[in-house]
Coordinates of C-alpha atoms in Angstrom, one line a residue:
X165 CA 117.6 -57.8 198.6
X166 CA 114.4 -58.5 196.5
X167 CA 114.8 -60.0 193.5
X168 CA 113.2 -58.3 190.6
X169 CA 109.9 -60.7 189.0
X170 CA 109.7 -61.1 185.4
X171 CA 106.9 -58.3 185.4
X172 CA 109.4 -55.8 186.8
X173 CA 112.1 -56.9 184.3
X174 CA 109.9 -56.2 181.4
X175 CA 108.9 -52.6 182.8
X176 CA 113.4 -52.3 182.1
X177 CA 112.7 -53.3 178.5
X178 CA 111.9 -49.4 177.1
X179 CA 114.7 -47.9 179.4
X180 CA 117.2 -50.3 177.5
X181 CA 115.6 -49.9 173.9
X182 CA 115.4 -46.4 174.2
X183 CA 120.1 -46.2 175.3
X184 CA 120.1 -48.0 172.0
X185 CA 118.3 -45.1 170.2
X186 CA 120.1 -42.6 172.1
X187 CA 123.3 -43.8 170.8
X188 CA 122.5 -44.7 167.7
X189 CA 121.2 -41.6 166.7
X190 CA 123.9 -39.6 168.7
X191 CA 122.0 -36.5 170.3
X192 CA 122.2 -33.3 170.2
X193 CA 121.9 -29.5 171.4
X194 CA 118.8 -29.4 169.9
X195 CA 114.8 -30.8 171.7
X196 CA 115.0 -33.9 169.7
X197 CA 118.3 -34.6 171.3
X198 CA 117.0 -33.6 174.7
X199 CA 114.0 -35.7 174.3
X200 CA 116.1 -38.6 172.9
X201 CA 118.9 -38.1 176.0
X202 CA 116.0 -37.9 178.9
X203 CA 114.0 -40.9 177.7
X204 CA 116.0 -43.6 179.3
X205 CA 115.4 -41.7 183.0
X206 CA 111.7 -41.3 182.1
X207 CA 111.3 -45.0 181.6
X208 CA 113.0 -45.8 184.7
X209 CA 110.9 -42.8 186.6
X210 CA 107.7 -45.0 185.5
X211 CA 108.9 -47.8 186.8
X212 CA 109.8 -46.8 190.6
X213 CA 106.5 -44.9 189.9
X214 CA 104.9 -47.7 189.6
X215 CA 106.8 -49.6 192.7
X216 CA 105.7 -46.5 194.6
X217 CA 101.5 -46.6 193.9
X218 CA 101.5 -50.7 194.0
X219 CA 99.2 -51.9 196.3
X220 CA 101.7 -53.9 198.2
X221 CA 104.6 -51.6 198.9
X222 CA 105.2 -50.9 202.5
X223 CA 104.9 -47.7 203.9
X224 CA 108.6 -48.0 204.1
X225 CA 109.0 -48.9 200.5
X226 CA 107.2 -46.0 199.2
X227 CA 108.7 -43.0 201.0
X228 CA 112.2 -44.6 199.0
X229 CA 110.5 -45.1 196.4
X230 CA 109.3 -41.1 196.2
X231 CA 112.5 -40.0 197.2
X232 CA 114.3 -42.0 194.1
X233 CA 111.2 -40.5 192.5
X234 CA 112.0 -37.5 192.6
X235 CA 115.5 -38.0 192.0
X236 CA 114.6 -39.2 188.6
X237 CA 112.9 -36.5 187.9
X238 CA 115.4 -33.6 188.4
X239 CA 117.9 -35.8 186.7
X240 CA 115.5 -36.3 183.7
X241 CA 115.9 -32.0 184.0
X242 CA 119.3 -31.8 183.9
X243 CA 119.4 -33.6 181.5
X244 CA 117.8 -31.9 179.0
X245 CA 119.5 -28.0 180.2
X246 CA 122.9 -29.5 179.8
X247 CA 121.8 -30.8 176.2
X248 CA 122.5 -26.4 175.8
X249 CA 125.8 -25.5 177.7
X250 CA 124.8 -22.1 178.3
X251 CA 122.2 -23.8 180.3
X252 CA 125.0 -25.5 182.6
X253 CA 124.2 -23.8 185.8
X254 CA 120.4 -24.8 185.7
X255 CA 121.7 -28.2 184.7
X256 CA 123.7 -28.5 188.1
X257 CA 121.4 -26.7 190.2
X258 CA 118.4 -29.8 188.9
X259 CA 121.4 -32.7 189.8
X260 CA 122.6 -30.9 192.7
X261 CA 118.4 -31.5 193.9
X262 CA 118.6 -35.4 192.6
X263 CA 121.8 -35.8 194.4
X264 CA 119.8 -34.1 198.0
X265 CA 116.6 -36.7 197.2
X266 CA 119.1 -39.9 196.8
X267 CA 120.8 -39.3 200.2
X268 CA 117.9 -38.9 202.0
X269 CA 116.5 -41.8 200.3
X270 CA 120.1 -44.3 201.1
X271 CA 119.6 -42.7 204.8
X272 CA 122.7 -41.9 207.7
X273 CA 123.2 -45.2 208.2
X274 CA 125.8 -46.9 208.7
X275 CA 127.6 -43.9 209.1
X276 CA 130.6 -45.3 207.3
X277 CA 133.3 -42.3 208.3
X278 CA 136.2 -43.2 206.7
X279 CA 134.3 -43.6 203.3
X280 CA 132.9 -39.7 204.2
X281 CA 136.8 -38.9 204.3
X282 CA 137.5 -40.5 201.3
X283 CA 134.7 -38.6 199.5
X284 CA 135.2 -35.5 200.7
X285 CA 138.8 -35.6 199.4
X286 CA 137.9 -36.9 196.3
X287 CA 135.7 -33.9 195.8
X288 CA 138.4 -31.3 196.8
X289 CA 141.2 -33.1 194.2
X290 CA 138.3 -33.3 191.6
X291 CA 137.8 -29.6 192.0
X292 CA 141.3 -28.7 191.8
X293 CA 141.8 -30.6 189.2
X294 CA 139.3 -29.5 186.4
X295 CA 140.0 -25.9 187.6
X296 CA 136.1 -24.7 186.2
X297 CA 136.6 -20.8 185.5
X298 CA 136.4 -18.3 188.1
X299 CA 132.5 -17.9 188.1
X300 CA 131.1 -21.1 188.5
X301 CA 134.2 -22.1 191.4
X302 CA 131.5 -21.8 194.3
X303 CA 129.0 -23.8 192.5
X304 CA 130.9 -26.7 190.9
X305 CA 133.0 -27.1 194.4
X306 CA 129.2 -27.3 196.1
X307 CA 127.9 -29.8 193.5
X308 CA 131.1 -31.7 194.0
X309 CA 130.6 -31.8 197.6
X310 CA 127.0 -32.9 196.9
X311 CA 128.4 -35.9 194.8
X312 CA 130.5 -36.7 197.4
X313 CA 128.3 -36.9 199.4
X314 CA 125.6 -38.9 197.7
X315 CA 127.9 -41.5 196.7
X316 CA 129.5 -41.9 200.8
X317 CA 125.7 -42.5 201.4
X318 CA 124.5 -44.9 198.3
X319 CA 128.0 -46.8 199.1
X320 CA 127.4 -47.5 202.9
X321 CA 125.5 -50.6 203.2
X322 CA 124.8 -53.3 200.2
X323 CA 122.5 -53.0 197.6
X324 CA 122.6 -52.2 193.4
X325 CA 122.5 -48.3 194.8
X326 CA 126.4 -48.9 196.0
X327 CA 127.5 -49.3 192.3
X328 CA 125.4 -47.0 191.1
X329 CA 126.2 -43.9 193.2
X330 CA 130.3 -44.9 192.7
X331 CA 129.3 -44.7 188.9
X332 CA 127.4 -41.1 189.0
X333 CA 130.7 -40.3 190.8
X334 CA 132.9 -41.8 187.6
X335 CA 130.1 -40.5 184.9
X336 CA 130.1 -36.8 186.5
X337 CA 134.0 -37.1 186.8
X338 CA 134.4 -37.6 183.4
X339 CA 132.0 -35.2 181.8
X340 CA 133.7 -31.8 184.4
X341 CA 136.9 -33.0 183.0
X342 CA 135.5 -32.5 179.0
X343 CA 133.7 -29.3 180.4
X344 CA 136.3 -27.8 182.0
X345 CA 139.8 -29.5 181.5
X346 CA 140.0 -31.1 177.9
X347 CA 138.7 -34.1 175.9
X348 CA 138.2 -37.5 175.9
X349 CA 138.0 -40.4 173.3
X350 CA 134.8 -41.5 173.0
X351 CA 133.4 -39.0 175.7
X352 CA 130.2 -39.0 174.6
X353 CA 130.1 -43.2 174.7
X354 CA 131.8 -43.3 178.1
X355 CA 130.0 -40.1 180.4
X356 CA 126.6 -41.6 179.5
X357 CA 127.1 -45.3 179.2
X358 CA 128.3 -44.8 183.0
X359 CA 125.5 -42.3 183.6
X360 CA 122.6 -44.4 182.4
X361 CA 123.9 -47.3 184.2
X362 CA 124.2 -45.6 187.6
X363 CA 120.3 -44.4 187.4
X364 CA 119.4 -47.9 186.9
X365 CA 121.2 -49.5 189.7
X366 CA 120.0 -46.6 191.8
X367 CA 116.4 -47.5 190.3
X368 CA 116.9 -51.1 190.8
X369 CA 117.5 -50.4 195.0
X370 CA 113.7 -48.9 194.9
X371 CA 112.5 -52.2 192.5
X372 CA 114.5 -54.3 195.3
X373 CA 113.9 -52.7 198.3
X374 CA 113.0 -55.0 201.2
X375 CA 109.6 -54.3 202.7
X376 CA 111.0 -53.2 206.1
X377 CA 114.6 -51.6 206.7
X378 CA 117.9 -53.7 207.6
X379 CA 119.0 -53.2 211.1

């Protein structure tokens, strides 16, 4: 991997001040909350943005760079639905989309199967386990499966995007248990301190990507 130069270190600066703000001033279900909870995704949204349009990115650079991109994006959305829960649905439909642009992005291979097994299991415990209520069965076993899924891809081959996806696993684990199952100490603290550092080290495999792909 790439290491990051200090220009691309300083870009992290605002996603890092603006954790602190988040959990300093604690959130909300209102749009200063949203605002407050999406900020750290936008400032990491600008700087694969910014990885994507540089002048010397590779052609093979960019497309990951897009696809994280866009994965940003529709997590920055979710975000800010699930800041109402009667917004929930919309909130999973907008990760399910991050989860579909991150796999494409971290590719088929290596095809790692016995990871995929592990995954897919992990999914069909995680399910049973949180029980979600009859209606939304279908779509949280799909998004699980989509998780799953995402992180048997990010995991497969080296790079910050391995800890990263295993984390979104953790983060998303945590916060279907306090939606569905019962509470947490310090929920709040743990879902999105896990949650904010899984979208960097996903952002940091676009800021590190090597300009052709590792056979």
């Amino acid at each position: 991997m790439k290491a990051i130069g200090s220009d691309g270190r300083a870009r992290l600066v605002p996603f890092f001040k603006c954790v602190c703000v988040y959990f300093a001033a604690g959130g909300g279900a209102s749009v200063t909350g949203a605002a407050l909870k999406v900020a750290p995704v936008l400032c990491l949204l600008l700087c694969v943005l910014l990885r994507a349009c540089a002048p010397t990115t590779t052609r093979h650079q960019r497309r990951y760079a897009w696809l994280i991109s866009a994965g940003l994006a529709l997590s920055a959305a979710g975000d800010a639905l699930l800041v109402w829960p009667h917004r929930l649905e919309g909130g999973m439909a907008a990760f399910a989309g991050a989860h579909i642009c991150y796999m494409t992005a971290f590719g088929l291979r290596p095809t790692a199967p016995l990871s995929a097994l592990i995954m897919l299991l992990g999914a069909a415990l995680y399910v049973h386990v949180v029980a979600p209520p009859a209606h939304l069965a279908i779509p949280v076993t799909c998004y699980a499966l989509l998780l799953g899924g995402m992180a048997w891809r990010g995991s497969a081959k080296a790079g910050p995007q391995r800890l990263g996806s295993l984390l979104f696993v953790l983060s998303d684990a945590m916060l279907g248990y306090t939606l569905f199952s019962g509470t947490l100490p310090h929920q709040q603290l743990l879902v999105m301190s896990t949650y904010y550092v899984a979208q960097l080290c996903i952002s940091l495999s676009a800021l590190e990507l090597p300009r052709e792909p590792l056979h």
